[in-house]
Coordinates of C-alpha atoms in Angstrom, one line a residue:
M1 CA 15.3 -6.0 16.5
G2 CA 12.1 -7.7 17.8
T3 CA 8.9 -5.9 18.3
F4 CA 8.6 -2.5 19.9
G5 CA 7.0 -2.9 23.4
V6 CA 4.0 -0.9 24.6
V7 CA 4.4 0.7 28.0
D8 CA 1.3 0.8 30.2
V9 CA 1.3 4.2 31.9
S10 CA -2.1 3.9 33.6
Q11 CA -0.5 4.0 37.0
W12 CA 1.9 6.8 36.3
Q13 CA 1.1 10.0 38.2
V14 CA 0.1 13.2 36.3
S15 CA 2.4 16.1 37.0
A16 CA 0.9 18.6 34.6
H17 CA -1.4 19.0 31.6
E18 CA 0.3 20.1 28.4
P19 CA -1.5 23.0 26.8
M20 CA 0.8 23.4 23.8
G21 CA -0.3 22.1 20.4
S22 CA -3.7 21.2 18.8
K23 CA -4.0 17.7 20.3
A24 CA -6.2 17.4 23.4
G25 CA -5.4 15.0 26.3
K26 CA -1.7 15.4 26.5
L27 CA -0.3 14.7 30.0
W28 CA 3.0 15.0 31.6
L29 CA 3.5 11.9 33.7
E30 CA 6.1 10.7 36.2
A31 CA 7.5 7.3 35.3
L32 CA 7.3 4.6 38.0
P33 CA 10.6 3.7 39.6
Q34 CA 12.2 0.5 38.3
G35 CA 9.8 0.5 35.4
P36 CA 10.5 -0.5 31.7
V37 CA 11.8 3.0 30.8
E38 CA 14.1 5.6 32.2
G39 CA 12.6 7.5 35.2
G40 CA 11.5 11.1 35.1
R41 CA 8.9 13.0 33.2
W42 CA 7.4 11.7 30.0
L43 CA 4.7 13.3 27.8
F44 CA 1.8 11.0 27.0
K45 CA 0.1 11.8 23.7
P46 CA -3.0 9.8 23.0
R47 CA -3.5 8.6 19.4
T48 CA -6.1 10.7 17.7
T49 CA -8.8 9.7 15.2
Q50 CA -10.4 11.3 12.2
H51 CA -14.0 10.9 11.2
E52 CA -15.0 9.8 7.7
Q53 CA -18.6 8.9 6.7
S54 CA -19.7 8.5 10.4
Q55 CA -16.8 6.1 11.1
Q56 CA -13.6 6.7 13.1
F57 CA -10.2 5.9 11.8
P58 CA -6.8 6.1 13.7
K59 CA -4.8 9.0 12.4
G60 CA -1.4 7.2 12.7
D61 CA 0.2 9.9 14.7
D62 CA 1.4 7.4 17.2
W63 CA 3.3 5.0 15.0
A64 CA 4.7 7.9 12.9
E65 CA 6.2 9.6 15.9
K66 CA 7.8 6.4 17.1
I67 CA 9.2 5.6 13.7
V68 CA 10.7 9.1 13.2
A69 CA 12.4 8.9 16.6
E70 CA 14.0 5.7 15.5
V71 CA 15.1 7.1 12.2
A72 CA 16.6 10.1 14.0
A73 CA 18.7 7.7 16.0
L74 CA 19.9 5.9 12.9
L75 CA 20.9 9.3 11.4
N76 CA 22.6 10.4 14.7
V77 CA 20.2 13.3 15.0
P78 CA 19.5 14.1 18.7
A79 CA 15.8 13.5 19.3
A80 CA 13.5 13.0 22.3
P81 CA 13.2 9.3 23.0
V82 CA 9.7 7.9 22.2
E83 CA 8.0 4.7 23.3
L84 CA 4.6 3.3 22.3
A85 CA 2.3 3.5 25.3
R86 CA -1.2 2.9 26.6
R87 CA -3.1 4.7 29.3
D88 CA -6.4 3.3 30.7
G89 CA -6.8 1.4 27.4
V90 CA -6.1 4.4 25.2
P91 CA -3.2 3.9 22.8
G92 CA -0.6 6.6 22.2
I93 CA 3.0 7.4 22.8
I94 CA 5.2 8.8 25.5
S95 CA 8.0 11.2 24.7
R96 CA 10.8 11.8 27.2
D97 CA 11.2 15.3 28.7
I98 CA 14.2 16.9 26.9
S99 CA 14.7 19.8 29.3
S100 CA 17.0 18.0 31.8
G101 CA 16.0 20.5 34.5
Q102 CA 16.7 23.5 32.3
T103 CA 14.2 26.0 30.8
L104 CA 13.0 25.3 27.3
V105 CA 12.7 28.5 25.3
L106 CA 10.8 27.8 22.1
G107 CA 11.9 29.0 18.7
N108 CA 9.4 31.8 18.3
E109 CA 10.7 33.5 21.5
V110 CA 14.3 32.9 20.4
L111 CA 13.7 34.6 17.1
F112 CA 11.6 37.4 18.7
G113 CA 14.4 38.0 21.1
Q114 CA 16.7 38.8 18.2
D115 CA 14.1 40.7 16.1
P116 CA 11.4 42.6 17.9
D117 CA 9.4 42.8 14.7
Y118 CA 9.3 39.0 14.4
D119 CA 5.7 37.6 14.4
R120 CA 6.0 35.2 17.3
L121 CA 2.3 34.4 17.2
G122 CA 2.3 33.6 13.4
R123 CA 1.2 30.2 12.4
R124 CA 1.5 29.7 8.6
S125 CA 4.4 30.8 6.3
V126 CA 5.7 33.3 8.9
P127 CA 7.7 36.2 7.4
G128 CA 11.2 36.2 8.9
Y129 CA 11.1 32.5 9.7
T130 CA 14.0 31.3 7.6
V131 CA 17.0 29.0 8.0
G132 CA 19.2 32.1 8.0
A133 CA 17.3 33.7 10.8
V134 CA 17.4 30.6 12.9
F135 CA 21.2 30.2 12.3
G136 CA 21.7 33.9 13.1
A137 CA 19.8 33.7 16.4
L138 CA 21.7 30.5 17.5
Q139 CA 25.0 32.2 16.7
A140 CA 24.1 35.5 18.4
L141 CA 23.2 33.6 21.6
G142 CA 26.3 31.4 21.4
A143 CA 24.1 28.3 21.6
S144 CA 26.0 25.0 21.7
A145 CA 25.0 21.7 20.2
P146 CA 22.7 19.4 22.3
H147 CA 24.4 17.6 25.2
G148 CA 26.3 14.6 24.0
V149 CA 26.9 15.8 20.4
T150 CA 30.5 16.4 19.5
G151 CA 32.1 17.7 16.3
R152 CA 29.0 19.8 15.2
D153 CA 27.8 23.2 16.2
A154 CA 24.1 24.1 16.9
C155 CA 23.5 25.3 13.3
S156 CA 24.8 22.0 11.9
V157 CA 22.6 20.0 14.3
F158 CA 19.6 22.1 13.4
T159 CA 20.3 21.3 9.8
G160 CA 20.1 17.7 10.8
Y161 CA 16.5 18.4 12.0
L162 CA 15.6 19.8 8.6
L163 CA 17.2 16.8 6.9
L164 CA 15.2 14.5 9.1
D165 CA 12.0 16.5 8.3
A166 CA 12.7 16.2 4.5
L167 CA 13.4 12.5 4.8
V168 CA 10.2 11.6 6.6
A169 CA 8.0 14.4 5.1
N170 CA 7.4 16.2 8.4
T171 CA 5.5 19.3 7.4
D172 CA 5.1 20.7 11.0
R173 CA 8.5 22.3 11.9
H174 CA 6.8 25.4 13.1
H175 CA 8.6 27.9 15.3
E176 CA 7.3 26.3 18.5
N177 CA 8.5 22.8 17.4
W178 CA 12.2 23.5 18.3
G179 CA 13.9 25.4 21.0
I180 CA 16.9 26.1 23.2
L181 CA 17.6 25.0 26.8
V182 CA 18.6 27.8 29.2
A183 CA 20.3 26.9 32.5
S184 CA 19.6 28.7 35.7
Q185 CA 23.2 30.0 35.8
A186 CA 23.3 33.1 33.6
S187 CA 27.0 32.4 32.9
M188 CA 26.2 29.2 31.0
A189 CA 25.6 29.4 27.2
P190 CA 22.2 28.1 26.0
E191 CA 22.1 24.8 24.2
L192 CA 20.0 23.7 21.2
A193 CA 17.3 21.3 22.5
A194 CA 17.0 17.8 20.9
T195 CA 14.3 17.7 18.3
F196 CA 10.8 16.6 19.3
D197 CA 7.2 16.3 18.0
H198 CA 7.3 14.5 14.6
A199 CA 3.8 13.1 14.4
S200 CA 2.9 14.9 11.2
S201 CA 5.1 12.7 9.1
L202 CA 5.1 9.7 6.7
G203 CA 1.7 10.5 5.2
F204 CA 0.1 9.6 8.5
L205 CA -3.3 10.9 7.5
L206 CA -3.6 8.9 4.3
S207 CA -6.0 5.9 4.0
D208 CA -4.6 2.5 3.0
E209 CA -6.6 2.8 -0.2
E210 CA -4.7 5.9 -1.2
R211 CA -1.4 4.4 -0.1
L212 CA -2.0 1.3 -2.3
E213 CA -2.9 3.5 -5.3
R214 CA 0.1 5.7 -5.0
L215 CA 2.4 2.6 -4.7
H216 CA 1.1 1.0 -7.9
T217 CA -0.3 3.8 -10.1
R218 CA 1.1 4.6 -13.6
D219 CA -0.3 8.1 -13.3
T220 CA 2.8 10.2 -13.0
N221 CA 0.8 12.8 -11.0
R222 CA -0.1 10.2 -8.4
M223 CA 3.2 8.3 -8.1
M224 CA 5.3 8.3 -5.0
E225 CA 7.7 10.7 -6.5
A226 CA 4.9 13.3 -7.1
Y227 CA 3.7 12.8 -3.6
A228 CA 7.2 13.3 -2.1
E229 CA 7.6 16.5 -4.2
R230 CA 4.4 17.9 -2.6
G231 CA 6.2 18.0 0.8
H232 CA 6.4 21.6 1.7
S233 CA 6.8 23.4 5.0
R234 CA 3.6 25.0 6.2
H235 CA 5.5 27.4 8.5
F236 CA 8.8 28.7 7.1
A237 CA 8.5 31.9 5.1
G238 CA 7.3 31.2 1.6
S239 CA 6.3 27.6 2.4
P240 CA 9.5 26.1 0.8
A241 CA 9.9 22.5 -0.2
L242 CA 11.2 20.4 2.7
V243 CA 14.2 19.1 0.6
D244 CA 15.0 22.7 -0.3
L245 CA 15.0 23.8 3.3
A246 CA 17.4 21.0 4.2
L247 CA 19.7 21.9 1.4
D248 CA 19.6 25.5 2.4
G249 CA 20.9 24.4 5.8
L250 CA 23.4 22.0 4.3
R251 CA 24.7 24.7 2.0
Q252 CA 25.7 26.8 5.1
C253 CA 27.3 23.9 6.9
P254 CA 31.0 23.1 6.7
S255 CA 31.8 20.5 4.1
A256 CA 32.9 18.0 6.8
D257 CA 29.4 18.2 8.3
R258 CA 27.8 17.7 4.9
D259 CA 29.9 14.6 4.5
V260 CA 28.6 13.2 7.9
Y261 CA 25.0 13.7 6.8
R262 CA 25.7 12.1 3.4
E263 CA 27.2 9.1 5.0
G264 CA 24.2 8.8 7.3
L265 CA 21.8 8.9 4.4
E266 CA 23.8 6.4 2.4
A267 CA 23.8 3.9 5.3
L268 CA 20.1 4.3 5.7
D269 CA 19.1 1.6 3.2
G270 CA 15.7 0.0 2.7
G271 CA 16.6 -2.9 4.9
A272 CA 17.1 -0.7 7.9
L273 CA 13.9 1.1 7.3
E274 CA 11.9 -2.1 6.7
A275 CA 13.2 -3.5 10.0
L276 CA 11.6 -0.6 11.8
M277 CA 8.2 -1.3 10.2
V278 CA 8.4 -5.0 11.1
A279 CA 9.1 -4.1 14.7
M280 CA 5.9 -2.1 15.0
P281 CA 3.0 -4.0 16.5
E282 CA 0.4 -4.9 13.8
E283 CA -2.4 -3.2 15.7
R284 CA -0.5 0.1 15.4
L285 CA 0.8 0.0 11.8
S286 CA -0.8 -1.7 8.8
S287 CA 1.5 -3.4 6.3
L288 CA 0.5 -0.9 3.6
A289 CA 1.4 2.0 5.8
G290 CA 4.7 0.4 6.5
R291 CA 5.4 -0.2 2.8
F292 CA 4.3 3.3 1.9
S293 CA 6.6 4.9 4.6
V294 CA 9.6 2.9 3.5
R295 CA 9.1 3.9 -0.2
L296 CA 8.5 7.6 0.8
M297 CA 11.7 7.7 2.7
E298 CA 13.6 6.0 -0.1
V299 CA 12.4 8.6 -2.6
N300 CA 13.3 11.5 -0.3
R301 CA 16.6 9.9 0.6
R302 CA 17.5 9.9 -3.1
R303 CA 16.4 13.5 -3.5
L304 CA 18.5 14.6 -0.6
L305 CA 21.6 12.7 -1.9
D306 CA 21.1 14.2 -5.4
G307 CA 20.9 17.7 -3.8
L308 CA 24.1 17.0 -1.8
D309 CA 25.8 16.0 -5.1
R310 CA 24.9 19.4 -6.5
L311 CA 26.4 21.2 -3.5
S312 CA 29.7 19.4 -3.9

């Protein structure tokens, strides 16, 4: 696989500032022609830091977002392409614009359009934000699967997003972290947008000291299995476990689609995951963070496969 390259975007022109989300400094940039990546708009997200005892530590939201995009590709889950990047010496990532010239309508507006009582400004454990409500809205709008996806409908693909979240312990699937694409022609049905924004994954905030302890402890309350079971959505109604959310979606999918996701999980062995970690530049990802991430995904992969067995 080789090492993931780092794209220098210092000379790319700014087309807009991105106000959405909690991270400052996000910029929409226009890629240089004949550059190392596909042309068009890319969102630059600088790596953020946290402060501990008067020192700064990288949060890890750059490598986590890149790894999850690569895992999505292995699972055949449509996701925004992500590249490691640097702008004026600041490390970060760039994420490809998924709109393709269409209008991106975020999930909170999609759900509000179907239910005028829906709390579109809610942030945590939003009443009414359920898998069933999302599926109902997509079906009511006649939304199709993302461009290029065949054999699955929009609800099945959204289930793939939930499965990806559970695998990588992404706790941030709030109702503005997915959406539909609406064309200018009113006669065209909307389309579920590819998934995006997966920085809050793989224990990105943990220190290497805690990762080491969790990998080797004999304390059952601190083991990797216990850490994985703590993975809950902060946003769906009732803050359900991530694996339970994915299984809720899988339960409502046709059995043929469940089989496709099962096959993808079974093929995603430790070797494939370890190859992604090896491809990450050492200055972005510590070996401990890589080992922890692989082990976390292996544990969640087993939990998802066990859940699928129970659905059979």
